[in-house]
C-alpha cells in the first residue's frame, strides 16, 4: 500500500512539474514532503544516505559554478568576446553567427548553459541591432549550440552533473567519450545554420561600420579582476581535469575555485551570489528526495530488474532505446527531473553488465539523449526558456511552435548522428 | 497650504503628440516630465523623463550596463532616432493603472502631494479641479515649499 502511495505521489509531483501548473520548485518540494508524510523518508534517508539521499556533490558543484559565473559576469568578458567576434567577422552575418555559436558552445562546455545564454544574449541583441539583422535566428542558434556544447563535459549541463555523480564518472571521462561527438555535431550544426537561418544573412555594407565602431575594450570593467578571474578559472579547469588523480571531488574543486574567486575579487556577497539560482538548487533537493523514496521502497530495484531481464545482453538495443527515448522525453519534460529519475535505473543496467564498455556506454546514451533532446522544444531545457524570456523582453517574442520548428530539426539531426557514433565506438569497435 | 496654491502652469502633450517633440520640450524647458492629456483635455497620466530614456535605451543595455560603454558617440543619434517614428502613446509604459495616476485634487495637502509623488516615483503631479487641469507641482517646487530657507521664518 505504501509503495502504491509513494508511486502515486511521485507521478503526481512529476505531472505538476511537467505541466507547470504550479512552480516546479513547489511541486518538487510538495513531492518530497509527501514522501516524508508517508513515512518512507526520514532525515537519515533524505540527507545522509548515498543511495537515497540528496546528492550533495551535485548541489555543491552547481553552487560553486554559479558563484564562479557571478564573478566572471562582473568582468564583462563575454561582451568583449562577442563584439570582438563580430568585428573579426567584419560584420558579415553568417560568419558572425558562426563565431557567436562557437563561443557559446565552448562557454557552455565550461559553464552552465543557462548562465551562458544569459551572458551571450544581450550582446547578441546589440550586434544584431547594429547590423539591422533579425536577432531571433541568432538567439535560437546560440541556445541550440549551448545545449550541444554543454553535452561535452561533466559541468556543461545539469543532467551530466547528475550522471557523473551517480556513475562516478570523471570530468575526463565526459570529455573523452562525449567531446569528439560534440565537435562533430557542432560542425554539422554550423552547416545547418547556413540553411535553417539563411533568410537572416542580409549583408548591408553601411551597417558594418556601425559594428566596427563598437569599442569592445570598453566592456571590460575591471582589467585586474578579469586577469585574476581567468587565472582562477584555468586553475579550476585543471582541477576538474586532474580531480581523479588528486582525489578531490568535482564539487570540491568548484567550491574551492568559487572561494578563491571571491577572495581575489573582493566582491560583496550580493555580487558574488548574484547568479546563484536558489530555486534550482532547492528543486534539485526536492527531486533527489522524491527519487530516493522510490529507491527506498524498492520500486527502482524492481523496475531495474525487469529492465535488465528485458535487455539481457542486447546493450546496443538498450542504448538505442535510451538515446531516442531520452531525446523524446527530454523534449516534453525538463531533462533534469528525467535524468534524476532514470539514473538509478541505468545504474542497475550498467551494474548488471559487470563493468563492460557496452554496458557503460548506456550512460553516454542517456547523456546524449537527454542533453541533445533538450533542443527539441521550447521547454526541453532551462536554457531554452531563459532565452525565450530574454527575446520577449526585448521585443522579439519567440512562440513555442516557432522554437520547436527549428528545435525538432536540430534535435533529430544531432541524435541521428550520435546514434551511429555510439554504435561504432562502443559496440562495433568497442 | 493646498495643492492649488502650489500648482503652476505646466506644458501638456497629447497621446498622439510626436515623441520627439515631447522629448525636445522636456530638454529645452528642463522639465522632469510632462503631463499627458487625453482627447478631451483631461489629465491621462504623467510622462517622466526617465520613461523617455527607458524607451530610447534598449532593454538589453539596461540589463547589462557594460554594453552602454561600447557604443560610440554617433550611436546616440541612432538611438534617439527611435523617437521620430513614435508618439507619446508608444513611449508610455504598456499598462496604465487607473488607480495609480500621479494626479491630486486641488484640495490635497502638501503631504498628500508628497505621498503621491513618493508612491508613484513621479517627479510631477497634476492638480485638477473636477475634470479641469489647474497645473502641476514639480518635486523641486514641493521641496522648496517643505524645506524653508535657513534664516527665514
Short mmCIF file of C-alpha atoms in Angstrom, two decimals, chain A residues 54-372:
data_model
loop_
_atom_site.label_atom_id
_atom_site.label_comp_id
_atom_site.label_asym_id
_atom_site.label_seq_id
_atom_site.Cartn_x
_atom_site.Cartn_y
_atom_site.Cartn_z
CA UNK A 54 20.22 14.34 -1.66
CA UNK A 55 23.28 14.17 -3.90
CA UNK A 56 25.30 16.93 -2.28
CA UNK A 57 28.03 16.61 -4.92
CA UNK A 58 25.51 17.82 -7.49
CA UNK A 59 24.18 20.63 -5.29
CA UNK A 60 27.61 21.97 -4.35
CA UNK A 61 29.07 21.59 -7.83
CA UNK A 62 26.21 23.71 -9.14
CA UNK A 63 26.57 26.22 -6.30
CA UNK A 64 30.32 26.55 -6.85
CA UNK A 65 29.92 27.07 -10.59
CA UNK A 66 27.15 29.62 -10.06
CA UNK A 67 29.42 31.67 -7.78
CA UNK A 68 32.25 31.43 -10.33
CA UNK A 69 29.90 32.69 -13.03
CA UNK A 70 28.70 35.55 -10.79
CA UNK A 71 32.26 36.83 -10.54
CA UNK A 72 33.06 36.23 -14.23
CA UNK A 73 29.96 38.19 -15.21
CA UNK A 74 31.30 41.26 -13.41
CA UNK A 75 34.33 41.30 -15.71
CA UNK A 76 32.39 41.89 -18.96
CA UNK A 77 34.48 39.24 -20.73
CA UNK A 78 31.53 37.82 -22.66
CA UNK A 79 30.57 41.23 -24.05
CA UNK A 80 34.19 41.71 -25.09
CA UNK A 81 34.42 38.32 -26.79
CA UNK A 82 31.15 38.67 -28.69
CA UNK A 83 31.93 42.15 -30.02
CA UNK A 84 35.46 41.08 -30.87
CA UNK A 85 33.99 38.14 -32.80
CA UNK A 86 31.54 40.36 -34.69
CA UNK A 87 34.37 42.65 -35.70
CA UNK A 88 36.62 39.74 -36.68
CA UNK A 89 33.80 38.54 -38.91
CA UNK A 90 33.77 42.02 -40.45
CA UNK A 91 30.08 42.31 -39.74
CA UNK A 92 29.11 39.61 -42.23
CA UNK A 93 26.03 37.95 -40.68
CA UNK A 94 26.84 34.27 -41.28
CA UNK A 95 30.47 34.47 -40.06
CA UNK A 96 29.17 36.49 -37.09
CA UNK A 97 26.72 33.69 -36.29
CA UNK A 98 29.44 31.04 -36.68
CA UNK A 99 31.72 32.81 -34.22
CA UNK A 100 28.91 33.55 -31.74
CA UNK A 101 27.66 29.95 -31.69
CA UNK A 102 31.24 28.68 -31.38
CA UNK A 103 31.85 30.95 -28.37
CA UNK A 104 28.53 29.84 -26.90
CA UNK A 105 29.30 26.15 -27.36
CA UNK A 106 32.76 26.41 -25.77
CA UNK A 107 31.45 28.55 -22.91
CA UNK A 108 28.59 26.11 -22.33
CA UNK A 109 31.04 23.26 -22.01
CA UNK A 110 32.86 25.15 -19.25
CA UNK A 111 29.88 26.85 -17.57
CA UNK A 112 26.21 26.17 -17.01
CA UNK A 113 24.04 26.51 -20.14
CA UNK A 114 21.55 28.89 -18.60
CA UNK A 115 24.30 31.23 -17.49
CA UNK A 116 25.99 31.13 -20.86
CA UNK A 117 22.75 32.10 -22.54
CA UNK A 118 22.19 34.91 -20.04
CA UNK A 119 25.66 36.27 -20.75
CA UNK A 120 25.70 35.98 -24.54
CA UNK A 121 22.13 37.08 -25.36
CA UNK A 122 22.34 40.82 -24.52
CA UNK A 123 25.46 41.42 -26.58
CA UNK A 124 24.00 39.36 -29.43
CA UNK A 125 20.97 41.65 -29.46
CA UNK A 126 23.30 44.64 -29.62
CA UNK A 127 25.31 43.23 -32.53
CA UNK A 128 22.11 42.33 -34.43
CA UNK A 129 20.69 45.81 -33.80
CA UNK A 130 23.85 47.33 -35.21
CA UNK A 131 23.76 45.06 -38.24
CA UNK A 132 19.98 45.53 -38.59
CA UNK A 133 19.52 41.79 -38.95
CA UNK A 134 16.73 39.89 -37.16
CA UNK A 135 18.10 38.69 -33.80
CA UNK A 136 15.80 35.66 -33.34
CA UNK A 137 17.79 33.32 -35.65
CA UNK A 138 20.97 34.27 -33.80
CA UNK A 139 19.40 33.68 -30.38
CA UNK A 140 17.97 30.33 -31.50
CA UNK A 141 21.31 29.23 -32.95
CA UNK A 142 23.03 30.16 -29.69
CA UNK A 143 20.65 28.24 -27.44
CA UNK A 144 20.95 25.17 -29.69
CA UNK A 145 24.74 25.48 -29.60
CA UNK A 146 24.61 25.89 -25.84
CA UNK A 147 22.74 22.60 -25.42
CA UNK A 148 25.09 20.82 -27.84
CA UNK A 149 28.28 22.29 -26.34
CA UNK A 150 27.14 21.61 -22.79
CA UNK A 151 26.92 17.91 -23.64
CA UNK A 152 30.71 17.67 -23.87
CA UNK A 153 31.64 17.96 -20.20
CA UNK A 154 30.67 16.94 -16.71
CA UNK A 155 29.84 20.53 -15.77
CA UNK A 156 28.30 21.61 -19.09
CA UNK A 157 24.72 20.55 -18.45
CA UNK A 158 22.93 19.73 -15.16
CA UNK A 159 21.93 16.22 -16.40
CA UNK A 160 25.63 15.47 -16.88
CA UNK A 161 26.37 16.54 -13.30
CA UNK A 162 23.71 14.10 -12.06
CA UNK A 163 25.02 11.30 -14.31
CA UNK A 164 28.64 11.99 -13.35
CA UNK A 165 27.89 11.84 -9.66
CA UNK A 166 25.65 8.75 -9.84
CA UNK A 167 28.01 6.82 -12.15
CA UNK A 168 31.20 8.12 -10.56
CA UNK A 169 32.38 9.38 -13.93
CA UNK A 170 35.19 11.93 -14.04
CA UNK A 171 35.46 15.19 -15.95
CA UNK A 172 37.89 13.48 -18.32
CA UNK A 173 35.51 10.55 -18.89
CA UNK A 174 32.96 13.01 -20.26
CA UNK A 175 35.49 14.87 -22.41
CA UNK A 176 36.95 11.68 -23.85
CA UNK A 177 33.62 9.99 -24.52
CA UNK A 178 31.38 12.91 -25.47
CA UNK A 179 33.91 15.54 -26.63
CA UNK A 180 34.56 14.01 -30.08
CA UNK A 181 30.90 13.62 -30.98
CA UNK A 182 30.12 17.13 -29.75
CA UNK A 183 32.83 18.55 -32.05
CA UNK A 184 31.30 16.64 -34.97
CA UNK A 185 27.81 17.80 -34.02
CA UNK A 186 28.93 21.42 -33.82
CA UNK A 187 30.46 21.26 -37.31
CA UNK A 188 27.25 19.77 -38.69
CA UNK A 189 25.12 22.24 -36.71
CA UNK A 190 27.02 25.21 -38.14
CA UNK A 191 26.34 23.85 -41.61
CA UNK A 192 22.67 23.52 -40.69
CA UNK A 193 22.58 27.15 -39.52
CA UNK A 194 23.56 28.24 -43.02
CA UNK A 195 20.41 26.60 -44.36
CA UNK A 196 17.97 26.96 -41.46
CA UNK A 197 18.55 30.67 -40.93
CA UNK A 198 19.55 31.72 -44.47
CA UNK A 199 16.95 34.49 -44.63
CA UNK A 200 18.70 36.28 -41.74
CA UNK A 201 22.02 36.69 -43.53
CA UNK A 202 21.37 40.03 -45.19
CA UNK A 203 24.65 41.84 -45.71
CA UNK A 204 24.49 45.63 -45.59
CA UNK A 205 27.85 47.30 -46.12
CA UNK A 206 26.67 50.52 -44.49
CA UNK A 207 25.81 48.67 -41.29
CA UNK A 208 29.22 47.09 -41.00
CA UNK A 209 30.67 50.45 -39.99
CA UNK A 210 28.24 50.53 -37.05
CA UNK A 211 29.65 47.24 -35.79
CA UNK A 212 33.25 48.15 -36.43
CA UNK A 213 32.71 51.34 -34.39
CA UNK A 214 31.87 49.35 -31.24
CA UNK A 215 34.57 49.55 -28.59
CA UNK A 216 34.85 46.03 -27.16
CA UNK A 217 37.64 47.03 -24.76
CA UNK A 218 35.19 49.35 -23.00
CA UNK A 219 33.15 46.30 -21.98
CA UNK A 220 35.92 45.18 -19.63
CA UNK A 221 35.02 46.91 -16.41
CA UNK A 222 37.97 45.86 -14.30
CA UNK A 223 41.03 44.55 -16.14
CA UNK A 224 42.69 43.37 -12.92
CA UNK A 225 39.61 41.40 -11.91
CA UNK A 226 39.44 39.85 -15.37
CA UNK A 227 43.06 38.63 -15.19
CA UNK A 228 42.62 37.25 -11.67
CA UNK A 229 39.33 35.56 -12.62
CA UNK A 230 40.82 33.91 -15.70
CA UNK A 231 43.76 32.58 -13.68
CA UNK A 232 41.38 31.03 -11.14
CA UNK A 233 39.14 29.67 -13.92
CA UNK A 234 42.12 27.96 -15.56
CA UNK A 235 43.09 26.53 -12.15
CA UNK A 236 39.53 25.22 -11.70
CA UNK A 237 39.64 23.56 -15.14
CA UNK A 238 43.00 21.97 -14.27
CA UNK A 239 41.38 20.83 -11.02
CA UNK A 240 38.48 19.24 -12.93
CA UNK A 241 40.81 17.51 -15.38
CA UNK A 242 43.02 16.11 -12.60
CA UNK A 243 40.38 15.52 -9.92
CA UNK A 244 40.67 11.74 -10.19
CA UNK A 245 44.42 11.89 -9.66
CA UNK A 246 44.09 14.45 -6.89
CA UNK A 247 41.25 12.51 -5.23
CA UNK A 248 39.18 15.68 -4.93
CA UNK A 249 35.53 15.56 -5.97
CA UNK A 250 34.48 17.99 -8.76
CA UNK A 251 32.09 19.62 -6.28
CA UNK A 252 35.02 20.48 -4.02
CA UNK A 253 37.06 21.75 -6.97
CA UNK A 254 34.18 24.07 -7.86
CA UNK A 255 33.76 25.25 -4.27
CA UNK A 256 37.50 25.86 -3.87
CA UNK A 257 37.51 27.77 -7.14
CA UNK A 258 34.49 29.81 -6.06
CA UNK A 259 36.15 30.59 -2.74
CA UNK A 260 39.37 31.64 -4.46
CA UNK A 261 37.47 33.89 -6.87
CA UNK A 262 35.53 35.51 -4.04
CA UNK A 263 38.82 36.14 -2.21
CA UNK A 264 40.63 37.66 -5.19
CA UNK A 265 37.65 39.62 -6.50
CA UNK A 266 36.87 41.30 -3.17
CA UNK A 267 33.22 41.50 -4.29
CA UNK A 268 30.39 41.81 -1.79
CA UNK A 269 28.04 38.84 -1.15
CA UNK A 270 25.15 40.25 -3.22
CA UNK A 271 27.55 40.47 -6.19
CA UNK A 272 29.20 37.07 -5.95
CA UNK A 273 25.87 35.39 -5.16
CA UNK A 274 24.01 37.22 -7.95
CA UNK A 275 23.91 34.26 -10.35
CA UNK A 276 23.17 31.62 -7.70
CA UNK A 277 19.79 30.20 -8.66
CA UNK A 278 18.50 29.17 -5.27
CA UNK A 279 15.19 27.89 -6.71
CA UNK A 280 17.12 25.49 -8.97
CA UNK A 281 19.18 24.16 -6.06
CA UNK A 282 16.07 23.65 -3.94
CA UNK A 283 14.36 21.98 -6.92
CA UNK A 284 17.25 19.51 -7.08
CA UNK A 285 16.93 18.77 -3.34
CA UNK A 286 13.21 18.03 -3.73
CA UNK A 287 13.83 15.83 -6.77
CA UNK A 288 16.53 13.79 -5.05
CA UNK A 289 14.27 13.13 -2.08
CA UNK A 290 11.41 12.08 -4.38
CA UNK A 291 13.60 9.70 -6.38
CA UNK A 292 15.27 8.49 -3.16
CA UNK A 293 11.86 7.46 -1.84
CA UNK A 294 11.29 5.31 -4.94
CA UNK A 295 14.65 3.66 -4.28
CA UNK A 296 13.81 3.21 -0.59
CA UNK A 297 10.54 1.33 -1.25
CA UNK A 298 12.21 -0.86 -3.86
CA UNK A 299 10.38 0.43 -6.95
CA UNK A 300 13.61 1.33 -8.74
CA UNK A 301 15.15 -2.06 -7.90
CA UNK A 302 12.08 -3.88 -9.24
CA UNK A 303 11.98 -1.76 -12.38
CA UNK A 304 15.72 -2.21 -12.80
CA UNK A 305 15.37 -5.97 -12.54
CA UNK A 306 12.59 -6.02 -15.12
CA UNK A 307 14.53 -3.80 -17.49
CA UNK A 308 17.72 -5.82 -17.01
CA UNK A 309 15.84 -9.00 -17.77
CA UNK A 310 14.28 -7.48 -20.87
CA UNK A 311 17.60 -6.13 -22.12
CA UNK A 312 19.63 -9.26 -21.47
CA UNK A 313 22.89 -8.72 -23.29
CA UNK A 314 21.38 -6.55 -26.03
CA UNK A 315 23.13 -3.43 -24.88
CA UNK A 316 23.11 -1.65 -28.22
CA UNK A 317 19.34 -2.05 -28.38
CA UNK A 318 19.12 -0.69 -24.83
CA UNK A 319 21.43 2.22 -25.74
CA UNK A 320 19.32 2.98 -28.82
CA UNK A 321 16.07 2.98 -26.83
CA UNK A 322 17.72 5.10 -24.14
CA UNK A 323 19.11 7.58 -26.68
CA UNK A 324 15.93 8.09 -28.69
CA UNK A 325 13.58 7.67 -25.73
CA UNK A 326 15.53 10.19 -23.65
CA UNK A 327 15.55 12.62 -26.55
CA UNK A 328 11.79 12.29 -26.95
CA UNK A 329 11.02 12.63 -23.24
CA UNK A 330 13.51 15.47 -22.72
CA UNK A 331 11.71 17.40 -25.39
CA UNK A 332 8.48 17.06 -23.44
CA UNK A 333 9.64 17.43 -19.83
CA UNK A 334 12.66 19.26 -18.45
CA UNK A 335 15.66 16.96 -18.78
CA UNK A 336 16.77 17.45 -15.14
CA UNK A 337 13.92 15.52 -13.44
CA UNK A 338 14.03 12.98 -16.25
CA UNK A 339 17.71 12.19 -15.71
CA UNK A 340 17.34 12.26 -11.92
CA UNK A 341 14.69 9.54 -12.26
CA UNK A 342 16.45 7.49 -14.93
CA UNK A 343 19.90 7.46 -13.33
CA UNK A 344 19.18 4.78 -10.69
CA UNK A 345 17.59 2.60 -13.41
CA UNK A 346 20.56 2.96 -15.73
CA UNK A 347 22.83 2.31 -12.76
CA UNK A 348 21.15 -1.09 -12.33
CA UNK A 349 21.58 -1.91 -16.01
CA UNK A 350 25.23 -0.89 -16.02
CA UNK A 351 25.93 -2.86 -12.83
CA UNK A 352 24.37 -5.96 -14.36
CA UNK A 353 26.79 -5.57 -17.28
CA UNK A 354 29.69 -6.15 -14.92
CA UNK A 355 31.67 -3.10 -15.98
CA UNK A 356 31.79 -3.92 -19.72
CA UNK A 357 32.22 -0.98 -22.08
CA UNK A 358 28.95 -1.98 -23.81
CA UNK A 359 27.08 -1.55 -20.54
CA UNK A 360 28.99 1.61 -19.51
CA UNK A 361 28.03 3.20 -22.83
CA UNK A 362 24.43 3.37 -21.57
CA UNK A 363 25.47 6.39 -19.50
CA UNK A 364 26.62 8.14 -22.68
CA UNK A 365 23.37 7.20 -24.43
CA UNK A 366 21.42 8.75 -21.55
CA UNK A 367 23.55 11.92 -21.54
CA UNK A 368 23.40 12.38 -25.32
CA UNK A 369 19.67 11.70 -25.46
CA UNK A 370 18.76 13.99 -22.57
CA UNK A 371 21.12 16.84 -23.47
CA UNK A 372 20.54 16.90 -27.23
#
